[in-house]
Short mmCIF file of C-alpha atoms and ligand atoms in Angstrom, two decimals:
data_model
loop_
_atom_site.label_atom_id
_atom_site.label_comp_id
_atom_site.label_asym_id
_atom_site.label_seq_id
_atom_site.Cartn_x
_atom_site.Cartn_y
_atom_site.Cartn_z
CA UNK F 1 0.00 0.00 0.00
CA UNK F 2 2.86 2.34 0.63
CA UNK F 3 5.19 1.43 -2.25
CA UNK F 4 7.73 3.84 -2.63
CA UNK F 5 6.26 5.95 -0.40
CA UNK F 6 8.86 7.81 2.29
CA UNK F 7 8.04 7.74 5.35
CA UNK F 8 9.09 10.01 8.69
CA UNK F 9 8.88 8.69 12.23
CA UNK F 10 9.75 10.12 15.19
CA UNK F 11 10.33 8.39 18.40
CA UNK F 12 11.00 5.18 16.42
CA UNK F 13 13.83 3.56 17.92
CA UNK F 14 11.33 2.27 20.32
CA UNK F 15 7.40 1.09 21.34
CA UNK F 16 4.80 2.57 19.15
CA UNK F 17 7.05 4.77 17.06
CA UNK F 18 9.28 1.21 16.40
CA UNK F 19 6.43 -0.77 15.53
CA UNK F 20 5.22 2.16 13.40
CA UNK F 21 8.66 1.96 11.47
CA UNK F 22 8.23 -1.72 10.66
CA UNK F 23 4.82 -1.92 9.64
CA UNK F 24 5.60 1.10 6.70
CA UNK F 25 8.57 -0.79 5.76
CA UNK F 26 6.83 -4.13 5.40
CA UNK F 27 4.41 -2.41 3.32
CA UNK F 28 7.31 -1.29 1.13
CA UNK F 29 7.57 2.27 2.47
CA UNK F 30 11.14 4.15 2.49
CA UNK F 31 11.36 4.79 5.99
CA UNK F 32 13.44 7.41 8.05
CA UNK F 33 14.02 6.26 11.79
CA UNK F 34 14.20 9.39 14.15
CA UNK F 35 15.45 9.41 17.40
CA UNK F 36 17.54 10.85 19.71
CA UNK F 37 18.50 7.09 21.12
CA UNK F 38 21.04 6.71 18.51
CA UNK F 39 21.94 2.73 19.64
CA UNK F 40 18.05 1.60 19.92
CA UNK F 41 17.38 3.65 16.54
CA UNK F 42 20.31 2.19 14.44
CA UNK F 43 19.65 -1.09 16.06
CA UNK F 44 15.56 -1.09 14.36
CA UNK F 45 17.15 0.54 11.00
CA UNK F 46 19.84 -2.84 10.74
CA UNK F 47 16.73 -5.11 11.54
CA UNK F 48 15.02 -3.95 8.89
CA UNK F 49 17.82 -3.66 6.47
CA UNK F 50 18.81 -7.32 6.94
CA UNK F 51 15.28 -8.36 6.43
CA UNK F 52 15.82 -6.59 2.82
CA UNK F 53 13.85 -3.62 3.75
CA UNK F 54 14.20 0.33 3.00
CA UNK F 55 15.10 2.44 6.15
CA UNK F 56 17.48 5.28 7.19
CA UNK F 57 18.49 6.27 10.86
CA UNK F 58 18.56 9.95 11.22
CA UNK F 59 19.61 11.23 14.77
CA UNK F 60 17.66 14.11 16.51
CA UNK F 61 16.63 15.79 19.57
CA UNK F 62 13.22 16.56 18.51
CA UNK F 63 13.31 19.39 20.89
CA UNK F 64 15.85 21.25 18.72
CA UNK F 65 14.53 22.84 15.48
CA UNK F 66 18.35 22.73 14.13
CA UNK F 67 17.88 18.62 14.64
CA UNK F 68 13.86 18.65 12.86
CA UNK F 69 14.90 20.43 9.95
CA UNK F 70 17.73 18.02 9.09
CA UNK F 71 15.88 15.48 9.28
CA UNK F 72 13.29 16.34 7.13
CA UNK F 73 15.74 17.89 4.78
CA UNK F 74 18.21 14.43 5.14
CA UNK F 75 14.64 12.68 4.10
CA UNK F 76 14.30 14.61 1.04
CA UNK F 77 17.88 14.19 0.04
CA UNK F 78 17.84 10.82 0.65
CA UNK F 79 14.84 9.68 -0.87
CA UNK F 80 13.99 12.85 -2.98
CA UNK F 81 10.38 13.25 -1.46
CA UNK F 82 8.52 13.08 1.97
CA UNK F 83 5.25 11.79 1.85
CA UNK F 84 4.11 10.97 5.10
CA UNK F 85 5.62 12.60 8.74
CA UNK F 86 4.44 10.45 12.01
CA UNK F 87 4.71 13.06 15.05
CA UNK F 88 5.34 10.09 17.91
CA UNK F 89 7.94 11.03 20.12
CA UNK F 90 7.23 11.42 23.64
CA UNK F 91 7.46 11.31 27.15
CA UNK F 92 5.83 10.98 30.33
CA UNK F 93 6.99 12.82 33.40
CA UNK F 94 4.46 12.01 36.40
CA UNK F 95 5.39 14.59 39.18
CA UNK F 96 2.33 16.27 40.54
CA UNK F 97 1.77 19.90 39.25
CA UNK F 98 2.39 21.65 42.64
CA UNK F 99 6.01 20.00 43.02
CA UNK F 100 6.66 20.18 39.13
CA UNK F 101 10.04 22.40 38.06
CA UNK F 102 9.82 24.51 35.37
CA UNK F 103 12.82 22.60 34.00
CA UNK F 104 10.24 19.60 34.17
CA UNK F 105 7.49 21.50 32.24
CA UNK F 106 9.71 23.15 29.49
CA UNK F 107 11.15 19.39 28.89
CA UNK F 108 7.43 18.17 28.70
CA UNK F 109 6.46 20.71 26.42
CA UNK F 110 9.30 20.75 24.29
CA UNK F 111 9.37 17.20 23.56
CA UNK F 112 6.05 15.82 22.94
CA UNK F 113 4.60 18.94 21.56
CA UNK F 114 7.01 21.50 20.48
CA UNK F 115 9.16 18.72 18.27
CA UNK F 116 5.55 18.27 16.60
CA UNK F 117 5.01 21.91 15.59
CA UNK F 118 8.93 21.64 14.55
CA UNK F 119 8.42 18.28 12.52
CA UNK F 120 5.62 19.66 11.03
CA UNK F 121 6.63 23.12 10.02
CA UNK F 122 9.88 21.79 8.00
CA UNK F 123 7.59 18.97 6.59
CA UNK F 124 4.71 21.41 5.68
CA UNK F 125 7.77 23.34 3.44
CA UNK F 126 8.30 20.13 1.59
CA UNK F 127 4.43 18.61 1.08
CA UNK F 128 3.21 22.26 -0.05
CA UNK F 129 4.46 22.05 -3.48
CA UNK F 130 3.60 18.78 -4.48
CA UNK F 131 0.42 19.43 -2.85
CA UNK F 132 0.61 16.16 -1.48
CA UNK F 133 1.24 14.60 2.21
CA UNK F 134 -0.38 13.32 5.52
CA UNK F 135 0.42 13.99 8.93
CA UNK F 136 -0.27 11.86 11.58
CA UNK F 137 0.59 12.52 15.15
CA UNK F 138 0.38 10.41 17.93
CA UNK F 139 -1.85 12.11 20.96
CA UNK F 140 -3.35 9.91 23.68
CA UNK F 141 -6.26 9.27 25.58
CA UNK F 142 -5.52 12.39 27.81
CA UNK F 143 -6.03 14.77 24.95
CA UNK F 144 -9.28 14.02 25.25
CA UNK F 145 -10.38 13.65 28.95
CA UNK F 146 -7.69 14.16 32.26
CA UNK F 147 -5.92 11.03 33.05
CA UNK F 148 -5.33 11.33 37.17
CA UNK F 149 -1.87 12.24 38.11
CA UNK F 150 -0.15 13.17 35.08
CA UNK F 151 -1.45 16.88 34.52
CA UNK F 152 1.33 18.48 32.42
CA UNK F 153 1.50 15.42 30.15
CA UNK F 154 -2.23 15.98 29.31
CA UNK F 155 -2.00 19.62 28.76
CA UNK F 156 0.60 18.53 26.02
CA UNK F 157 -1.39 15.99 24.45
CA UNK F 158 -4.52 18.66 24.49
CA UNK F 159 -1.81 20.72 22.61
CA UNK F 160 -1.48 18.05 20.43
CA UNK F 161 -5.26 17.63 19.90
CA UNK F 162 -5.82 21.08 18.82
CA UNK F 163 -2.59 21.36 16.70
CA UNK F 164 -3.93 18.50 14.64
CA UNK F 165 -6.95 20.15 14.13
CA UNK F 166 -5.50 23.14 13.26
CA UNK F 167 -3.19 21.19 10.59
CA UNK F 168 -6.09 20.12 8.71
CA UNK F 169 -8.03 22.81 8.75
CA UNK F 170 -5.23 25.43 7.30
CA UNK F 171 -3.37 22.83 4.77
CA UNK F 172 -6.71 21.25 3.23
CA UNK F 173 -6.64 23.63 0.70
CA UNK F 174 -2.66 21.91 -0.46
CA UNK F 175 -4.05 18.43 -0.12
CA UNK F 176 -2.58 17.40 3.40
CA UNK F 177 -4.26 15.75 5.70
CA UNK F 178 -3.32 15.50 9.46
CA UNK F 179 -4.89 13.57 11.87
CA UNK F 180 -4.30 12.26 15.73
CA UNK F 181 -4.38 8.65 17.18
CA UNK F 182 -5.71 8.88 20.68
CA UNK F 183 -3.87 5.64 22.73
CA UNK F 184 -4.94 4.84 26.27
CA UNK F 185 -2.52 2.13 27.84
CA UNK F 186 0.24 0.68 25.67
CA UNK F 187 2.50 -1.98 26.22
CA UNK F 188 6.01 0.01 25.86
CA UNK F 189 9.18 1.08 27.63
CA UNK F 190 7.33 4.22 28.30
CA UNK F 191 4.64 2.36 30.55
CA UNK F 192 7.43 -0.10 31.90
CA UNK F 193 9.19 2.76 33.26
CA UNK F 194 6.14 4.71 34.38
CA UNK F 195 5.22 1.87 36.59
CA UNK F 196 8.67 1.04 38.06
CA UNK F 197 8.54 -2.56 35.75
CA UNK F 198 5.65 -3.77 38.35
CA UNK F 199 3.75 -6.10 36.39
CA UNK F 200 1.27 -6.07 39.13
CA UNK F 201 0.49 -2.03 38.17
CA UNK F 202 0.05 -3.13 34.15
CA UNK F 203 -2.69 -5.74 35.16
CA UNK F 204 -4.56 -3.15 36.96
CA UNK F 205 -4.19 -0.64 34.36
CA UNK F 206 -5.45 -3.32 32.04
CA UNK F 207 -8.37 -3.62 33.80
CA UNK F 208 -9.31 0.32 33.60
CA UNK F 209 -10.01 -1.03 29.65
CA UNK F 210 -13.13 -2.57 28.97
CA UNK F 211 -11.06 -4.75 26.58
CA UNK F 212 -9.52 -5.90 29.56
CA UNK F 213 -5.77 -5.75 28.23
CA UNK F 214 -3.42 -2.97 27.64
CA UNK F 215 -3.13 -1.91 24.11
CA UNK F 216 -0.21 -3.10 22.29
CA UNK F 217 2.27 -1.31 19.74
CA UNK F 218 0.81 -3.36 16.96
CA UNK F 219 -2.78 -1.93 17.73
CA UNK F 220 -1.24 1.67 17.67
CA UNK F 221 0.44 1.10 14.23
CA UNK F 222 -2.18 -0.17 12.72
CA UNK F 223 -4.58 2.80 13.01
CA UNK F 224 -1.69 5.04 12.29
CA UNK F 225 -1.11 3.27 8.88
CA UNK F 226 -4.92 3.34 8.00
CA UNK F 227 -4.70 7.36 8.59
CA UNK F 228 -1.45 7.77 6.43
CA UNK F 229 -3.00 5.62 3.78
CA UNK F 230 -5.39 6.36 0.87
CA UNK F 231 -7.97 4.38 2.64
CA UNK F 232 -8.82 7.56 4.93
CA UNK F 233 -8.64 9.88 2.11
CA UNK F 234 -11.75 11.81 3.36
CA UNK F 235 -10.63 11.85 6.88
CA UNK F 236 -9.11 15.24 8.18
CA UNK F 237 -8.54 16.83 11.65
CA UNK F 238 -9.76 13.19 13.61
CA UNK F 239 -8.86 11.87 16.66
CA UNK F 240 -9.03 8.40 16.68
CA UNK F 241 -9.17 6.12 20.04
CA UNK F 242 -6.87 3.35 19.99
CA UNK F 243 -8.41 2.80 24.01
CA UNK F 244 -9.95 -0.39 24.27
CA UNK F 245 -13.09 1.26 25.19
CA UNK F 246 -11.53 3.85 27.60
CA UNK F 247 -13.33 6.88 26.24
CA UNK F 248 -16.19 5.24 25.41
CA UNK F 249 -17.42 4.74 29.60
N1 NAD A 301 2.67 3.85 26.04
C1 NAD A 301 1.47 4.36 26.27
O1 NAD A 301 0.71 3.86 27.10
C2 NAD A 301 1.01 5.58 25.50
C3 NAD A 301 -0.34 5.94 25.59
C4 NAD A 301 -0.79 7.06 24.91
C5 NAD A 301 0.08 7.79 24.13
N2 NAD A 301 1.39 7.42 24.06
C6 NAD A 301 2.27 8.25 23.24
O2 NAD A 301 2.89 7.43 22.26
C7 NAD A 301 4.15 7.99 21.89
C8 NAD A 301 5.22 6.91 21.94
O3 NAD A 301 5.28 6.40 23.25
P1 NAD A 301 5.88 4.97 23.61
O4 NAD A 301 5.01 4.38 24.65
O5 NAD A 301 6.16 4.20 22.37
O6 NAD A 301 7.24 5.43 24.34
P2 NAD A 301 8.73 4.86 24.29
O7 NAD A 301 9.39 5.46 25.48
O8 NAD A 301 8.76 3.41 24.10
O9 NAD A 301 9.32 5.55 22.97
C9 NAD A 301 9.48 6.94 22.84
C10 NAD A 301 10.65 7.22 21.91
O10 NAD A 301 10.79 8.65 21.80
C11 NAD A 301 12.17 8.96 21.84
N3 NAD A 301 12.37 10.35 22.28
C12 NAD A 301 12.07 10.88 23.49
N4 NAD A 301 12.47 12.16 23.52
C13 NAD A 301 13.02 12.45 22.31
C14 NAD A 301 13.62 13.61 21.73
N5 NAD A 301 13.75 14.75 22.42
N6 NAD A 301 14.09 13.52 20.47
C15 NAD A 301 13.98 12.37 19.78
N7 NAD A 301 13.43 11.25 20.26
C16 NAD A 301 12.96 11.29 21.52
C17 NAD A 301 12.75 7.97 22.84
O11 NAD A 301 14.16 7.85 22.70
C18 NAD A 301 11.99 6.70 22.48
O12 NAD A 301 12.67 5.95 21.49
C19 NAD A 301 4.38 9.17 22.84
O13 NAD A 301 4.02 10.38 22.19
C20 NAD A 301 3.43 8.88 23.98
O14 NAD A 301 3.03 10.06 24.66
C21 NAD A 301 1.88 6.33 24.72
#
């Protein structure tokens, strides 16, 4: 489905941004690998290579626009188009707002939604002409309704909700699309660490979807290749759960 097609995504050495990687490749996409884990993200980039695959490994600190425009521009160089960009990289900090730093904040912001208005502006520059691209970023559950305890983490993802929107609504008119996925719990390193690696935690989590499991990378991917692909061509400016049922209580 994505023959030929290149292919950005952030946050890919690992969890949902990984998986992301590998599904576009097996679907014949060129894909760029971005992350600022340069051992994980070369490590997913020679996996795929050895299973005959397309894929580059571009370092970058997403939080740095010097780092977001070369990759974009190392993409178009490379591969002499970009035709999809997959906003994923993110983290989770969990300290309650009244003891949060500023230093904690700024990092929150910076990285899981300032790299996305980054990503996106350099990406915009290269999609406008050919009037062609899709942008998908990856928001969560808490862009939508306040997970408990993590209140700077959903004020970024609400960023991320209304950026998307915004996306769609001003680059219509050159043939972009840009949508959000909307995850609640995902099996990842970002949830291992989050819970201290207490499986104990995860089953409880589970439990808080009416699925009764956590989500897994695979589940993620899948929606985010369904809203990069031609299959969603009428779709614009959508969040869509990836929750189990979360939301939907
Ligand atoms: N895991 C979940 O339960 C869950 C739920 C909802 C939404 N999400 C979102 O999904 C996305 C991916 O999360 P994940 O669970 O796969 O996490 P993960 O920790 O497994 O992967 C995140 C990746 O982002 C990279 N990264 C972090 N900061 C970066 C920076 N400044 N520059 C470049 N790369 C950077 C990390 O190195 C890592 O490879 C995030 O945006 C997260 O908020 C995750």
């Amino acid at each position: 489905m994505f023959k030929d097609s290149v292919v950005v995504v952030t946050g890919a050495a690992s969890g949902i941004g990984k998986q992301t990687a590998i599904e576009f490749a097996r679907q014949s996409a060129r894909v760029v690998v971005a992350d600022i884990d340069e051992r994980l993200g070369t490590a997913v980039v020679d996996d795929l290579k050895s299973d005959g695959l397309d894929a580059l490994f571009v370092k970058a600190d997403l939080t740095s626009e010097a780092d977001c425009e070369n990759l974009v521009t190392t993409a178009v160089d490379t591969f002499g188009r970009l035709d999809v960009l997959v906003n994923n990289a993110g983290i989770e900090i969990s300290t309650p707002l009244h003891e949060m730093s500023e230093l904690e904040w700024d990092k929150l912001v910076d990285t899981n939604l300032k790299s996305m208005f980054l990503c996106s502006k350099h990406a915009l520059r290269n999609m406008i002409g050919p009037a062609k691209g899709v942008i998908v970023n990856v928001c969560s559950v808490s862009g939508l309704v306040a997970w408990p305890g993590i209140a700077a983490y959903n004020a970024t993802k609400g960023g991320v909700m209304m950026l998307t929107k915004s996306l769609a609504v001003d680059y219509a008119r050159y043939n972009i699309r840009a949508n959000c996925v909307c995850p609640s719990i995902i099996d990842t390193p970002m949830t291992d660490t989050s819970n201290g690696h207490d499986t104990s935690i995860k089953e409880e989590k589970a439990k808080l979807n009416p699925i009764g499991r956590l989500g897994t990378p695979e589940d993620v991917a899948n929606a985010i290749l369904f809203l990069a692909s031609d299959k969603s061509s009428f779709i614009t400016g959508a969040a869509l759960t990836v929750d189990g049922g979360y939301t939907a209580i």
